[in-house]
Short mmCIF file of C-alpha atoms and ligand atoms in Angstrom, two decimals:
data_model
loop_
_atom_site.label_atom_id
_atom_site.label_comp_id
_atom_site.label_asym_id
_atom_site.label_seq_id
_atom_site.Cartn_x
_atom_site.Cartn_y
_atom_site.Cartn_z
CA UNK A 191 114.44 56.23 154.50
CA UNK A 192 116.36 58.25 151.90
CA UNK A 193 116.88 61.75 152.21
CA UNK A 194 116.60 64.54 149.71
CA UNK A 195 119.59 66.13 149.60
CA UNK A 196 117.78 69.58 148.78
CA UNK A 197 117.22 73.17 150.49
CA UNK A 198 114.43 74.96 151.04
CA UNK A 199 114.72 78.49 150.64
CA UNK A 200 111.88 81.33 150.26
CA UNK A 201 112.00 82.57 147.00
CA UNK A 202 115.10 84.86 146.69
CA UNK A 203 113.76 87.62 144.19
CA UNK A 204 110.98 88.92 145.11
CA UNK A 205 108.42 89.60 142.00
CA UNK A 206 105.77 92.30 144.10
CA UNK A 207 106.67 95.49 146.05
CA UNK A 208 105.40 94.27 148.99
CA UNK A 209 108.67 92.02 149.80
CA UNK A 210 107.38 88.63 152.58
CA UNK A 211 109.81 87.21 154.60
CA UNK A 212 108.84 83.88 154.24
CA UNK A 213 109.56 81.10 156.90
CA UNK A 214 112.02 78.85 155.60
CA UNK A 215 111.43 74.94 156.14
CA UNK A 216 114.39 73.50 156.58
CA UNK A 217 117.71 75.90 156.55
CA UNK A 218 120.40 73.27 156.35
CA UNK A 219 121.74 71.36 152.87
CA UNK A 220 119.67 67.94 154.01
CA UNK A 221 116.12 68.33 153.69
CA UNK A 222 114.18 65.55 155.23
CA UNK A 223 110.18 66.31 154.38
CA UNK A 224 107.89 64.95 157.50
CA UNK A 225 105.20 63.53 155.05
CA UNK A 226 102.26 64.27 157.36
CA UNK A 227 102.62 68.06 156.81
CA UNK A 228 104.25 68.56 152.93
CA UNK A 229 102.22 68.66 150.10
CA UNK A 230 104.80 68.81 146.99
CA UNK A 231 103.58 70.10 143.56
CA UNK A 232 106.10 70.51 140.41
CA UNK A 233 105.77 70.42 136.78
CA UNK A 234 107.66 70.52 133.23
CA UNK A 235 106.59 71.99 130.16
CA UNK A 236 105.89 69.16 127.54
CA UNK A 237 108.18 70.55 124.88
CA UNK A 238 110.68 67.62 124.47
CA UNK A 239 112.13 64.57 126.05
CA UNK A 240 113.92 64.98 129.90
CA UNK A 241 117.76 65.40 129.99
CA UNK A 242 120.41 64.53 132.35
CA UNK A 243 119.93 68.51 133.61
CA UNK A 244 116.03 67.70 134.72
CA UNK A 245 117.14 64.46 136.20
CA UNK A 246 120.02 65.34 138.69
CA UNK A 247 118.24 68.94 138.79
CA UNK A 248 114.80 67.73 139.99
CA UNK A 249 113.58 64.15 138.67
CA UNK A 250 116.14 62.23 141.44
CA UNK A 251 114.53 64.77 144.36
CA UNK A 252 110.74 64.16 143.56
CA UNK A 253 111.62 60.57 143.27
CA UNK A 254 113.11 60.59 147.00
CA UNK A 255 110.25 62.86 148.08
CA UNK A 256 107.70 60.23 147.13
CA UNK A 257 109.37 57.80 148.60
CA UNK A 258 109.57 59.41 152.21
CA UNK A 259 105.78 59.17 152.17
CA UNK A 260 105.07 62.85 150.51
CA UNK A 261 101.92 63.35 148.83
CA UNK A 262 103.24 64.29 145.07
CA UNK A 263 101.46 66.34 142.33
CA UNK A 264 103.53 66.44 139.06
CA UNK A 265 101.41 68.99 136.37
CA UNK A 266 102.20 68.80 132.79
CA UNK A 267 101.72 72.67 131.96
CA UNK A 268 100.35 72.21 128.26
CA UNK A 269 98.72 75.61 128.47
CA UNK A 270 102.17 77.01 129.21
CA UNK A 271 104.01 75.69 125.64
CA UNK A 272 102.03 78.15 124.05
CA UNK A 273 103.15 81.20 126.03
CA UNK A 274 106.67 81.82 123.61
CA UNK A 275 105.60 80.25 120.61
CA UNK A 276 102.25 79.48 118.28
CA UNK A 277 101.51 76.07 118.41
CA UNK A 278 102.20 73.48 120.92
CA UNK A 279 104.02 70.78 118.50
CA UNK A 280 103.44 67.28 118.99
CA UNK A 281 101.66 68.11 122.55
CA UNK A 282 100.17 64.55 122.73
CA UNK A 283 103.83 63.13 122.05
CA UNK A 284 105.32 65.05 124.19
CA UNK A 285 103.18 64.88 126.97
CA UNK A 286 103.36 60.66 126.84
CA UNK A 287 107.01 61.11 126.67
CA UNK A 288 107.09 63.12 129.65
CA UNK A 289 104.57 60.59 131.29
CA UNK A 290 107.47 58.27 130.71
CA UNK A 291 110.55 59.58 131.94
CA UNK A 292 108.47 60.00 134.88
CA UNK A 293 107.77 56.44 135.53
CA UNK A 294 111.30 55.23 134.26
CA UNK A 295 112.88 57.53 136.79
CA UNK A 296 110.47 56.08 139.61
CA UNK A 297 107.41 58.17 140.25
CA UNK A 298 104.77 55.77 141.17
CA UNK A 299 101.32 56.94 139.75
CA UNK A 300 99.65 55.21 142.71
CA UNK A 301 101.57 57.52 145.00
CA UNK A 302 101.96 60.83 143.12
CA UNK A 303 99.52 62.36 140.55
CA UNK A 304 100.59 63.20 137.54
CA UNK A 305 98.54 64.99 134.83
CA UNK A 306 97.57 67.43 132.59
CA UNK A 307 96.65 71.23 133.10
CA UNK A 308 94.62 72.03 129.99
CA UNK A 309 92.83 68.21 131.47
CA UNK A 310 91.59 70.28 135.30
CA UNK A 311 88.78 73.00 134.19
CA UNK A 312 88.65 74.04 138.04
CA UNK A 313 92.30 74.71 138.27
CA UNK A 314 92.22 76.90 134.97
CA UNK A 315 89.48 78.70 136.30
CA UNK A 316 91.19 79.91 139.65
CA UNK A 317 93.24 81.73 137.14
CA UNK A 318 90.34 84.93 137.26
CA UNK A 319 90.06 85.39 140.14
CA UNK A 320 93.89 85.27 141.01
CA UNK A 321 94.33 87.65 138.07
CA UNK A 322 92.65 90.36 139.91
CA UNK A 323 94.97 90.05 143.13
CA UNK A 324 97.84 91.40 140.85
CA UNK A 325 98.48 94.21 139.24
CA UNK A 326 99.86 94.74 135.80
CA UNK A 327 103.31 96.68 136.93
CA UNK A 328 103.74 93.11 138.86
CA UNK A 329 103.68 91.15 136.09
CA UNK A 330 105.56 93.50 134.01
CA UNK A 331 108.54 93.19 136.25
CA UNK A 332 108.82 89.21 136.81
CA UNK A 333 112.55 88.88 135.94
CA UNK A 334 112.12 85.25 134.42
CA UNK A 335 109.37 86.50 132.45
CA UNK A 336 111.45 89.10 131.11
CA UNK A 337 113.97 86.53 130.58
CA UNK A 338 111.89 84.71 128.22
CA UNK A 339 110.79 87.34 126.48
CA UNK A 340 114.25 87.97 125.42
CA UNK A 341 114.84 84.82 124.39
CA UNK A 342 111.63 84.44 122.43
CA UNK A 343 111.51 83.83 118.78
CA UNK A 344 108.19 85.25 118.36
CA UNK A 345 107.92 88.51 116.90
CA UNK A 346 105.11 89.76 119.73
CA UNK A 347 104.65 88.54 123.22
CA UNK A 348 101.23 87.51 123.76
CA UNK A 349 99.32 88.24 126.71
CA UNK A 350 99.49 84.71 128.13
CA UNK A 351 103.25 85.05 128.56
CA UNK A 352 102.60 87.69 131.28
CA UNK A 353 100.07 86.16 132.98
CA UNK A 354 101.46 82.59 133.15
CA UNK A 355 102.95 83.17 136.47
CA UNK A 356 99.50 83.53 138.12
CA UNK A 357 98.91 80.52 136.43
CA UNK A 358 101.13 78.77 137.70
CA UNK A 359 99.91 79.69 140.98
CA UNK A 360 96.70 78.12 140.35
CA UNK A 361 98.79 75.01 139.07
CA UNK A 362 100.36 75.08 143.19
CA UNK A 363 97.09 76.42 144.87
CA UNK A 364 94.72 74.41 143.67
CA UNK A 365 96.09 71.72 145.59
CA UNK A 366 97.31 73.51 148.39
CA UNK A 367 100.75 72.19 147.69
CA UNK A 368 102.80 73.53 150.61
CA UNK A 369 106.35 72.64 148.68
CA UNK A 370 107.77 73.03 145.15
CA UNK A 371 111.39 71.70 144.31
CA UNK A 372 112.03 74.10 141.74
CA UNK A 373 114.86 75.49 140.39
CA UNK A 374 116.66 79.16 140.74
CA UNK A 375 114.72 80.48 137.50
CA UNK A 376 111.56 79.49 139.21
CA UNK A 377 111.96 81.60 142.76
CA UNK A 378 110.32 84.78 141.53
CA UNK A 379 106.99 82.38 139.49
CA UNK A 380 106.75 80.95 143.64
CA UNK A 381 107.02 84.76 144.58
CA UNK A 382 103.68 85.35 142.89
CA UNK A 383 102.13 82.28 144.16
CA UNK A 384 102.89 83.24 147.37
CA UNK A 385 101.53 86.66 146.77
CA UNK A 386 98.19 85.16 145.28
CA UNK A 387 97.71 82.94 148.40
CA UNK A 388 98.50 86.10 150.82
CA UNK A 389 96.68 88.62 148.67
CA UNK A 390 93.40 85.92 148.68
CA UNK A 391 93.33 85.08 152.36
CA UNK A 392 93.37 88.65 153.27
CA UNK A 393 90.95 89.53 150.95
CA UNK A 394 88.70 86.48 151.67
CA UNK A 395 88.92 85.02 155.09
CA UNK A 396 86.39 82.06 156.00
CA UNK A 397 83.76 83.37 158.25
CA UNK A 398 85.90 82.09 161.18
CA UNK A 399 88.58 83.49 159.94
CA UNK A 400 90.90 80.76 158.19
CA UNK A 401 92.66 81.01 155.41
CA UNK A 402 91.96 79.02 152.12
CA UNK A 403 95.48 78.57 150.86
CA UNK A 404 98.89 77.67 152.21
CA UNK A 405 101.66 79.84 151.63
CA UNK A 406 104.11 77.42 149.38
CA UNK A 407 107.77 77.32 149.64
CA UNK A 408 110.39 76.61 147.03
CA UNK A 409 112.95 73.34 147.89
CA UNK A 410 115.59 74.62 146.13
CA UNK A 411 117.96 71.32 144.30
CA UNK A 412 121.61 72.00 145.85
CA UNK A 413 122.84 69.62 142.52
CA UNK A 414 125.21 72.05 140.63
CA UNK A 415 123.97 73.22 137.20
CA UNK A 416 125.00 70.81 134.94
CA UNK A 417 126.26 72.07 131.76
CA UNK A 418 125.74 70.99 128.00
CA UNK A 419 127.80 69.46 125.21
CA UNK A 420 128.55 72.16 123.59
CA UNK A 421 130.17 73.75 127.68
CA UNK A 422 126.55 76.29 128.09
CA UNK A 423 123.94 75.36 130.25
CA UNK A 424 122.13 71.85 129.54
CA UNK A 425 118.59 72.71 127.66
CA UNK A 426 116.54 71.06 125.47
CA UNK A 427 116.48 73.73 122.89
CA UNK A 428 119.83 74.26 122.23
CA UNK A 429 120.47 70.59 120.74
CA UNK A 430 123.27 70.53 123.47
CA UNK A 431 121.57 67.86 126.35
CA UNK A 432 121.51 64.05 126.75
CA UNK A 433 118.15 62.60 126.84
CA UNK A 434 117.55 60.37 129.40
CA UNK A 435 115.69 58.27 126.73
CA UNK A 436 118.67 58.13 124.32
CA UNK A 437 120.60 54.67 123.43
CA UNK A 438 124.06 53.81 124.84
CA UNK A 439 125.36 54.61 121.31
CA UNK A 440 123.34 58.27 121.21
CA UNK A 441 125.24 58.68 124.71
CA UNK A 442 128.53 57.92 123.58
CA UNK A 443 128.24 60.01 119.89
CA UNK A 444 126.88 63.30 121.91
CA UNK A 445 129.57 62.95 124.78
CA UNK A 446 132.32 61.93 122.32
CA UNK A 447 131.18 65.38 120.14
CA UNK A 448 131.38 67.31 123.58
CA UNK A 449 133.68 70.45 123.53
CA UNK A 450 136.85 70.03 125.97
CA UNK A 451 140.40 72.22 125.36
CA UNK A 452 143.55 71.08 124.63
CA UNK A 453 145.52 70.67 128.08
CA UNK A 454 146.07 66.48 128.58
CA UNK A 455 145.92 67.22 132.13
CA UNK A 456 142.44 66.34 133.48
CA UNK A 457 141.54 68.26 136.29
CA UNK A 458 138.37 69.66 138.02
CA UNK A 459 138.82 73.88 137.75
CA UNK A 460 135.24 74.89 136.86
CA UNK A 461 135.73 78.90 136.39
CA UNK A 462 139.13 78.43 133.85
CA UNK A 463 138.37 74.76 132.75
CA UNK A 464 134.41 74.96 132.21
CA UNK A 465 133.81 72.32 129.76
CA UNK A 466 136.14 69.80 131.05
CA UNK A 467 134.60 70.37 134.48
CA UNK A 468 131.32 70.27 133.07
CA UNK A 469 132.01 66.83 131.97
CA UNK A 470 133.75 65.51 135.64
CA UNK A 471 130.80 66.97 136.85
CA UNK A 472 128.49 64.11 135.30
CA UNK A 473 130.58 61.54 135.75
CA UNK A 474 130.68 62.39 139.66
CA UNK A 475 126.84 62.66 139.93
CA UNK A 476 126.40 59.49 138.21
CA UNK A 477 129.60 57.80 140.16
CA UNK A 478 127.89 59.48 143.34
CA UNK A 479 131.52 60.85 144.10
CA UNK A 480 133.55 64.05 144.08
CA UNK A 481 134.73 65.79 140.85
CA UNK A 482 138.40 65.87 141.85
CA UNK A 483 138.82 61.94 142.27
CA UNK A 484 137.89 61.15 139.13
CA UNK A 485 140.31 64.51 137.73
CA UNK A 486 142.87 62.50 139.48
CA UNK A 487 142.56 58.94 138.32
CA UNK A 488 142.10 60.43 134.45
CA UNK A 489 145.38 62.79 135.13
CA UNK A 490 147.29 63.33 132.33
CA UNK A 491 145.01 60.56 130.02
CA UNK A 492 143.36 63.70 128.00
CA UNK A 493 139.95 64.68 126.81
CA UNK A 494 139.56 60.71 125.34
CA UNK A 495 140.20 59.19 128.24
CA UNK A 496 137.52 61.92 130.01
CA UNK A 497 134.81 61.00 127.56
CA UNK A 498 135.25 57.33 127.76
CA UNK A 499 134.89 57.37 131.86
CA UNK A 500 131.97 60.06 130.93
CA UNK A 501 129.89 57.18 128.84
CA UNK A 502 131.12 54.72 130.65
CA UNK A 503 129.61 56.45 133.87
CA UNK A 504 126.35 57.57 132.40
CA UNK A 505 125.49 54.03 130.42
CA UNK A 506 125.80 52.80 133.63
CA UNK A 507 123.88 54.94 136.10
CA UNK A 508 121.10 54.83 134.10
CA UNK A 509 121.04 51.42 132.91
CA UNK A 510 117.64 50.56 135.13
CA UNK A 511 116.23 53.09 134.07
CA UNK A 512 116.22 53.22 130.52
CA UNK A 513 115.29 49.32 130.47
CA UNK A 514 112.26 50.55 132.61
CA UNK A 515 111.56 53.38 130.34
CA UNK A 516 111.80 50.44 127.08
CA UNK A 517 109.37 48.45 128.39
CA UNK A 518 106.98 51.17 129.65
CA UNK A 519 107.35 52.63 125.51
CA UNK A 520 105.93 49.79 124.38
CA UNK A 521 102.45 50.38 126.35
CA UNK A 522 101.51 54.24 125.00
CA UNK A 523 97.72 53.10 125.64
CA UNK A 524 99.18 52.63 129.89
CA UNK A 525 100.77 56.26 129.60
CA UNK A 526 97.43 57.51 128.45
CA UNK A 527 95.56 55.82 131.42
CA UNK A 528 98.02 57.31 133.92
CA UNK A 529 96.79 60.73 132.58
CA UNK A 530 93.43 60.10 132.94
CA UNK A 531 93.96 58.74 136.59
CA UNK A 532 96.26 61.65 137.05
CA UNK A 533 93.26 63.79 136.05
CA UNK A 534 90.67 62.41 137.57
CA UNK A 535 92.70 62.69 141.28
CA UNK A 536 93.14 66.55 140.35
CA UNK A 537 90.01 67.22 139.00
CA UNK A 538 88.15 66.27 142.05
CA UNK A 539 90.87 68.50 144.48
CA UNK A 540 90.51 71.18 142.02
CA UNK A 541 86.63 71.01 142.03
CA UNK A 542 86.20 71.14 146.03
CA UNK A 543 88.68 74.06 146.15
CA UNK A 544 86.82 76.15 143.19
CA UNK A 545 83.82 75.56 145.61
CA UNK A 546 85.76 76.88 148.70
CA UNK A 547 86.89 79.67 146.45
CA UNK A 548 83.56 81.06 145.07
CA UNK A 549 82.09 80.20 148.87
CA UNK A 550 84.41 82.47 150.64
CA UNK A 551 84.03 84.81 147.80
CA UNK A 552 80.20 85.11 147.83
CA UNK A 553 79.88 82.86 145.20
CA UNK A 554 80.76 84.70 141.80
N1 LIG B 788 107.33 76.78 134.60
C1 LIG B 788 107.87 75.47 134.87
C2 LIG B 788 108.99 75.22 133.86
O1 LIG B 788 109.06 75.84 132.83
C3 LIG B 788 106.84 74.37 134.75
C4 LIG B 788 105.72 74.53 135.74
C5 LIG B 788 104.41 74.77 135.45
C6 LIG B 788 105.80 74.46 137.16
N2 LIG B 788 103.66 74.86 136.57
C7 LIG B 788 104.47 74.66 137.63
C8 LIG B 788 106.85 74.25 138.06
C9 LIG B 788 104.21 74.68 138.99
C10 LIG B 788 106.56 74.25 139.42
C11 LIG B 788 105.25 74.47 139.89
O2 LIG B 788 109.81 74.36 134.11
#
């Protein structure tokens, strides 16, 4: 059995005034889910192909997680492309694409579900009734939220951007998911979901007093935040990240362009050397060993030598998958039936919960 090297924490910012000190599930750096009692649900956004950052982040964790015997729900939030810009581009592209990183990366669509959000009518509509457990000065203070609305290119935030959080809950309730690996900018969207679940269970109990949903807890990924190209964080929309899709060429022209400074000395100093660390940093993860060793063995080599054992490392590491992920590309019409399982698994859950929602709440 592998182990996910992963923490769980409750979520660290809390998004409502009334703060919950949630149990924690495991409080040490090895996380080892007993599959009997975890029910794991995470998602992307389908705005692009997966980078390095989403696979050492999360991709590598739900992998092991499935593998230990979890149940797995992976959404695809369509709905929540549209929530900083107009149009959700190429959604159908996207959405395949995500579909296979997935399945190059090792999710098993026997053992976890994977599918769409906008493809579960149930689960969207648990979104009005967990609208009206939260108050408006709740979601005006979400902190990621906020976040995004700085970074937004659209001239006015539309209302969906403020409610998305409760609809993500309704992505993790519906299944009564019990564990999401997310990441830090996630803690305060798990906040709300925890809220919802709270907030509904109080409201409305089961005659014999039970509650409908679980309160979910975050697995937070202990890999360190791996940085981009260009030394910032690793993110699809600043052209700075290495798709895990890309060609061994594409992998050696991006890392080759990375930024580095001009000191021949290699070594591993991440708060004076950030870029040079940066790029240590994914050679280690991909080596599976520590930062410094490979510092010492470049030594006084220089930023060439770096980028060489960089590619080198990367090619290699994911070598497996990317032949997977080939010969998966060349069967779109096998993506698009892995949806439509996906769905058809999550429409049913989603379906006998809406029923359990509108019993418990007199039927509305
Ligand atoms: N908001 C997440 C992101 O941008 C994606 C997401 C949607 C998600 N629904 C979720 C993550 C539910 C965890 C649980 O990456």
């Amino acid at each position: 059995m592998t182990t996910a090297t992963t923490t769980t924490t409750e979520a660290a910012t809390t998004a409502t005034s009334e703060a919950t000190t949630a149990e924690t599930a495991a409080s040490t750096a090895t996380f080892t889910a007993d599959p009997a009692t975890h029910r794991v649900l995470t998602g992307d956004r389908p705005t692009g192909l997966l980078h390095l950052g989403h696979y050492f982040g999360t991709l590598r964790n739900r992998v092991r997680l499935q593998n230990q015997g979890v149940e797995m729900f992976v959404v695809i939030a369509d709905y929540q492309v549209i929530t900083d810009r107009d149009i959700a581009d190429r959604l159908a592209e996207h959405t395949e694409n995500l579909v296979l990183d997935y399945l190059a990366a090792g999710l098993d669509p026997d053992r976890a579900t994977i599918f769409a959000h906008s493809a579960v009518p149930a689960l969207n509509q648990l979104l009005l009734p967990f609208l009206s457990l939260v108050s408006v000065a709740e979601l005006n203070r979400n902190p990621t939220v906020k976040d995004e609305i700085a970074h937004s290119r659209q001239s006015a935030v539309n209302g969906l951007m403020f409610t998305y959080p409760v609809h993500q809950a309704a992505d993790i309730l519906f299944c009564k998911a019990n564990l999401v690996p997310v990441g830090q900018d996630q803690l305060p969207h798990l906040e709300v979901a925890r809220t919802v679940a709270r907030r509904f269970n109080e409201r409305y109990p089961h005659v014999d007093g039970g509650a409908v949903f679980p309160a979910p807890q975050a697995l937070l990924s202990d890999a360190p935040l791996l940085l981009g190209t260009d030394g910032g964080k690793m993110s699809k929309s600043r052209g700075n990240a290495i798709p895990l899709g890309a060609t061994e060429d594409e992998t050696a022209r991006a890392i080759r362009g990375a930024r580095t400074d001009a000191d021949r000395r290699i070594d591993y100093d991440p708060v004076n050397r950030p870029e040079v660390s940066g790029l240590l940093l994914l050679a280690a993860l991909c080596q599976d060993r520590a930062p410094e060793e490979i510092a010492e063995e470049i030594g006084d080599r220089g930023a060439a030598a770096l980028k060489r054992t960089v590619t080198d490392s990367v090619n290699e590491h994911l070598r497996p998958l990317r032949t997977r992920r080939a010969e998966l590309a060349t069967d779109r019409g096998h993506l698009r039936q892995v949806l439509r399982d996906g769905a058809e698994r999550a429409n049913a859950i989603a379906d006998a919960t809406l029923d359990e929602v509108r019993a418990v709440m007199g039927a509305i």
